[in-house]
Each structure stands twice: as C-alpha cells, then as structure tokens.
Amino acid sequence: MIVLITGASHTGKTLLAQRMLEKYQYPYFCIDHLKMGLIRSGNTTLTPEDDDALTDYLWPIVREIVKTAIENRQNLIVEGCYIPFCWRQDFDERYLPSIRFICLAMSERYIENHFDEIVEHESEIESRSADTDCTKDVLKADNKRIVDGFERAGEQVLLIDSNYKHAIEITLD
C-alpha cells in the first residue's frame, strides 16, 4: 500500500506521516527531503519558494518512485505538498488500487480560532525555521487553494474544522 499525504502548509502532513510510520511500520518518504537534496546539491536552480515549479520538477520523480514501490509490492508513505491536483491521471488501473490518498486542509474558522496553536506546533516533528510569512491570511488562502484545487479534481479533502486531534486519529483507522 502506498499512502500519499498532501495538503496545505501547517496542516500536520509530517505529523500524520510519522504517526502512520509508527502504527503501520511503513517506510516514510518526505518530498521536502528530496527537494532540499536536489537544491543543496546544485541539481536544480529552483529555490524552496518556487512551489509551482517545484511540483512540476519533483512530481515526475515521486510518481515513478510510487510506481516502483507498487511494482515491488512494497508499502510506502509519501508526504509533501508537491503532489499535483491531477495526480490520479498519472496512474492507470494497475496502480490506483494500491494508493490511499489523504489531503489535509483547515477551515477558515479553524485557522481563525486556533492560529496560535497552529504556529506553536509547526515544529512538532521536524525543526523548522520560524516562518515569518505564516499569517492567518496566508494560511487561509493556502488552505482555500488546496481545497478548491483537489475538490475540482474530484478528490476528497479532510477538512479540519474543530477537533484537530480527532481529524488526524480518524485517518489512522
């Protein structure tokens, strides 16, 4: 089984991937690690701020890693924001039954009511530099973009609206 975890910034994608690793003992692949390895090694001139271009650059690599894992009957958790809205079209019927897709987003109300907690937990699993660009408005806009894009592509989005911990727990079942 391949678990693809994506979503808006600060929604707990990495936390969910870590919890799944602990529960299912599946290896975990972080797209951000691939991104930074390619950037730091000089294999691309893209920067961490080039989100759309990074999706175009990274997704073909990640897509083929997923296919290889499925062909080898290996389990893998793949986590990151660089999964395109139309990801499903890159896999035929041989692959799709082996992929579980999870997209996390927060409602505007949740962001408004829990912004301080969101920022407080931004380094829960990995060390992040303080994100001075993380504001309520930025988070709201990013979450809306993610929800609109994936829903338009026919994907379900797990919308965190009130109880964050419960939302994460139900994905572990």
Short mmCIF file of C-alpha atoms in Angstrom, two decimals:
data_model
loop_
_atom_site.label_atom_id
_atom_site.label_comp_id
_atom_site.label_asym_id
_atom_site.label_seq_id
_atom_site.Cartn_x
_atom_site.Cartn_y
_atom_site.Cartn_z
CA MET A 1 0.00 0.00 0.00
CA ILE A 2 1.16 3.50 -0.87
CA VAL A 3 -0.17 6.34 1.26
CA LEU A 4 0.04 9.77 -0.38
CA ILE A 5 -0.32 12.57 2.16
CA THR A 6 -0.62 16.13 0.93
CA GLY A 7 -2.35 19.32 1.93
CA ALA A 8 -1.88 22.91 2.86
CA SER A 9 1.02 24.28 4.86
CA HIS A 10 0.93 23.75 8.64
CA THR A 11 -1.85 21.12 8.49
CA GLY A 12 0.19 18.32 10.04
CA LYS A 13 1.18 16.28 6.99
CA THR A 14 4.51 15.35 8.58
CA LEU A 15 2.86 14.55 11.92
CA LEU A 16 0.37 12.25 10.20
CA ALA A 17 3.14 10.53 8.23
CA GLN A 18 5.09 9.98 11.45
CA ARG A 19 2.02 8.54 13.22
CA MET A 20 1.39 6.20 10.26
CA LEU A 21 5.02 5.08 10.28
CA GLU A 22 4.70 4.27 13.99
CA LYS A 23 1.37 2.46 13.60
CA TYR A 24 1.90 0.54 10.34
CA GLN A 25 5.72 0.33 10.25
CA TYR A 26 5.67 1.55 6.62
CA PRO A 27 8.75 3.42 5.41
CA TYR A 28 8.23 7.15 5.09
CA PHE A 29 9.44 9.34 2.22
CA CYS A 30 9.35 13.12 2.64
CA ILE A 31 9.20 15.06 -0.64
CA ASP A 32 10.74 18.06 1.16
CA HIS A 33 13.89 16.00 1.75
CA LEU A 34 14.13 15.23 -1.96
CA LYS A 35 13.55 18.91 -2.74
CA MET A 36 16.28 20.12 -0.41
CA GLY A 37 18.71 17.42 -1.56
CA LEU A 38 18.29 18.49 -5.17
CA ILE A 39 18.55 22.19 -4.31
CA ARG A 40 21.57 21.85 -1.99
CA SER A 41 23.42 19.55 -4.40
CA GLY A 42 23.03 22.05 -7.21
CA ASN A 43 20.92 19.71 -9.35
CA THR A 44 18.37 22.49 -9.80
CA THR A 45 18.38 26.26 -9.75
CA LEU A 46 14.92 26.26 -8.15
CA THR A 47 14.56 27.61 -4.61
CA PRO A 48 12.29 26.50 -1.76
CA GLU A 49 9.95 29.38 -2.66
CA ASP A 50 9.31 28.11 -6.22
CA ASP A 51 6.28 25.99 -5.23
CA ASP A 52 4.58 25.50 -8.62
CA ALA A 53 7.83 24.91 -10.46
CA LEU A 54 8.94 22.50 -7.73
CA THR A 55 5.74 20.49 -8.13
CA ASP A 56 6.41 20.22 -11.89
CA TYR A 57 10.03 19.25 -11.20
CA LEU A 58 9.55 16.84 -8.29
CA TRP A 59 6.29 15.08 -9.15
CA PRO A 60 7.64 13.02 -12.10
CA ILE A 61 10.36 11.66 -9.80
CA VAL A 62 7.95 10.96 -6.93
CA ARG A 63 5.40 9.42 -9.32
CA GLU A 64 7.97 6.91 -10.56
CA ILE A 65 9.10 6.10 -7.00
CA VAL A 66 5.46 5.31 -6.19
CA LYS A 67 5.10 3.09 -9.27
CA THR A 68 8.32 1.25 -8.43
CA ALA A 69 7.19 0.61 -4.85
CA ILE A 70 3.85 -0.75 -6.08
CA GLU A 71 5.51 -2.97 -8.68
CA ASN A 72 7.76 -4.36 -5.94
CA ARG A 73 4.78 -4.87 -3.60
CA GLN A 74 6.31 -2.51 -1.04
CA ASN A 75 4.48 -0.26 1.39
CA LEU A 76 5.44 3.40 1.46
CA ILE A 77 4.17 6.64 2.97
CA VAL A 78 4.86 9.64 0.71
CA GLU A 79 4.32 13.04 2.30
CA GLY A 80 4.57 16.54 0.95
CA CYS A 81 2.86 19.47 -0.67
CA TYR A 82 4.31 18.79 -4.13
CA ILE A 83 1.55 16.43 -5.27
CA PRO A 84 -0.43 17.95 -8.14
CA PHE A 85 -4.21 18.24 -8.08
CA CYS A 86 -4.41 15.92 -11.10
CA TRP A 87 -2.06 13.27 -9.63
CA ARG A 88 -4.52 10.45 -10.32
CA GLN A 89 -4.23 10.80 -14.10
CA ASP A 90 -0.59 9.67 -13.88
CA PHE A 91 -1.56 6.18 -12.72
CA ASP A 92 -3.54 3.53 -14.57
CA GLU A 93 -5.73 0.80 -13.11
CA ARG A 94 -2.68 -1.32 -12.24
CA TYR A 95 -1.54 1.27 -9.69
CA LEU A 96 -4.59 3.13 -8.36
CA PRO A 97 -5.97 0.32 -6.15
CA SER A 98 -2.66 0.34 -4.25
CA ILE A 99 -2.76 4.07 -3.45
CA ARG A 100 -4.52 5.67 -0.50
CA PHE A 101 -4.78 9.44 -0.92
CA ILE A 102 -5.09 11.79 2.06
CA CYS A 103 -5.34 15.55 1.70
CA LEU A 104 -5.38 17.74 4.83
CA ALA A 105 -6.77 21.26 4.99
CA MET A 106 -8.12 23.55 7.68
CA SER A 107 -11.28 25.62 7.54
CA GLU A 108 -11.09 29.40 7.84
CA ARG A 109 -12.91 29.11 11.16
CA TYR A 110 -10.34 26.63 12.48
CA ILE A 111 -7.45 28.88 11.43
CA GLU A 112 -9.13 31.91 12.98
CA ASN A 113 -9.82 30.11 16.28
CA HIS A 114 -6.57 28.12 16.56
CA PHE A 115 -3.89 30.17 14.82
CA ASP A 116 -1.61 30.40 17.88
CA GLU A 117 -1.77 26.60 18.35
CA ILE A 118 -1.02 26.02 14.66
CA VAL A 119 2.12 28.14 14.85
CA GLU A 120 3.09 26.63 18.20
CA HIS A 121 3.09 23.12 16.68
CA GLU A 122 4.83 23.95 13.39
CA SER A 123 8.00 22.16 14.56
CA GLU A 124 6.27 19.21 16.21
CA ILE A 125 8.08 16.58 14.13
CA GLU A 126 10.78 18.43 12.23
CA SER A 127 12.79 21.51 13.09
CA ARG A 128 11.52 24.46 11.11
CA SER A 129 12.90 27.94 10.98
CA ALA A 130 10.44 30.48 12.30
CA ASP A 131 8.06 31.17 9.40
CA THR A 132 7.55 34.92 9.43
CA ASP A 133 5.32 34.59 6.34
CA CYS A 134 2.86 32.44 8.29
CA THR A 135 -0.14 34.65 8.96
CA LYS A 136 -3.82 33.87 9.29
CA ASP A 137 -4.48 35.33 5.85
CA VAL A 138 -1.67 33.35 4.22
CA LEU A 139 -2.89 30.11 5.83
CA LYS A 140 -6.49 30.80 4.84
CA ALA A 141 -5.51 31.49 1.23
CA ASP A 142 -3.31 28.36 1.02
CA ASN A 143 -5.99 26.13 2.54
CA LYS A 144 -8.63 27.53 0.18
CA ARG A 145 -6.34 26.92 -2.82
CA ILE A 146 -5.74 23.32 -1.72
CA VAL A 147 -9.42 22.60 -1.03
CA ASP A 148 -10.59 24.19 -4.28
CA GLY A 149 -7.90 22.52 -6.39
CA PHE A 150 -8.29 18.98 -5.06
CA GLU A 151 -12.09 19.13 -4.91
CA ARG A 152 -12.16 20.40 -8.51
CA ALA A 153 -10.01 17.36 -9.41
CA GLY A 154 -12.60 15.10 -7.73
CA GLU A 155 -10.55 14.32 -4.65
CA GLN A 156 -11.79 14.22 -1.07
CA VAL A 157 -10.20 16.64 1.34
CA LEU A 158 -10.13 16.04 5.09
CA LEU A 159 -11.23 19.46 6.30
CA ILE A 160 -10.15 20.15 9.86
CA ASP A 161 -12.87 22.34 11.30
CA SER A 162 -12.99 21.83 15.05
CA ASN A 163 -11.07 18.95 16.64
CA TYR A 164 -7.61 18.59 15.08
CA LYS A 165 -6.58 15.54 17.09
CA HIS A 166 -9.77 13.68 16.14
CA ALA A 167 -9.29 14.52 12.45
CA ILE A 168 -5.78 13.05 12.50
CA GLU A 169 -6.87 9.99 14.50
CA ILE A 170 -9.63 9.03 12.04
CA THR A 171 -7.09 8.86 9.22
CA LEU A 172 -5.15 6.24 11.17
CA ASP A 173 -8.01 3.74 11.13
#
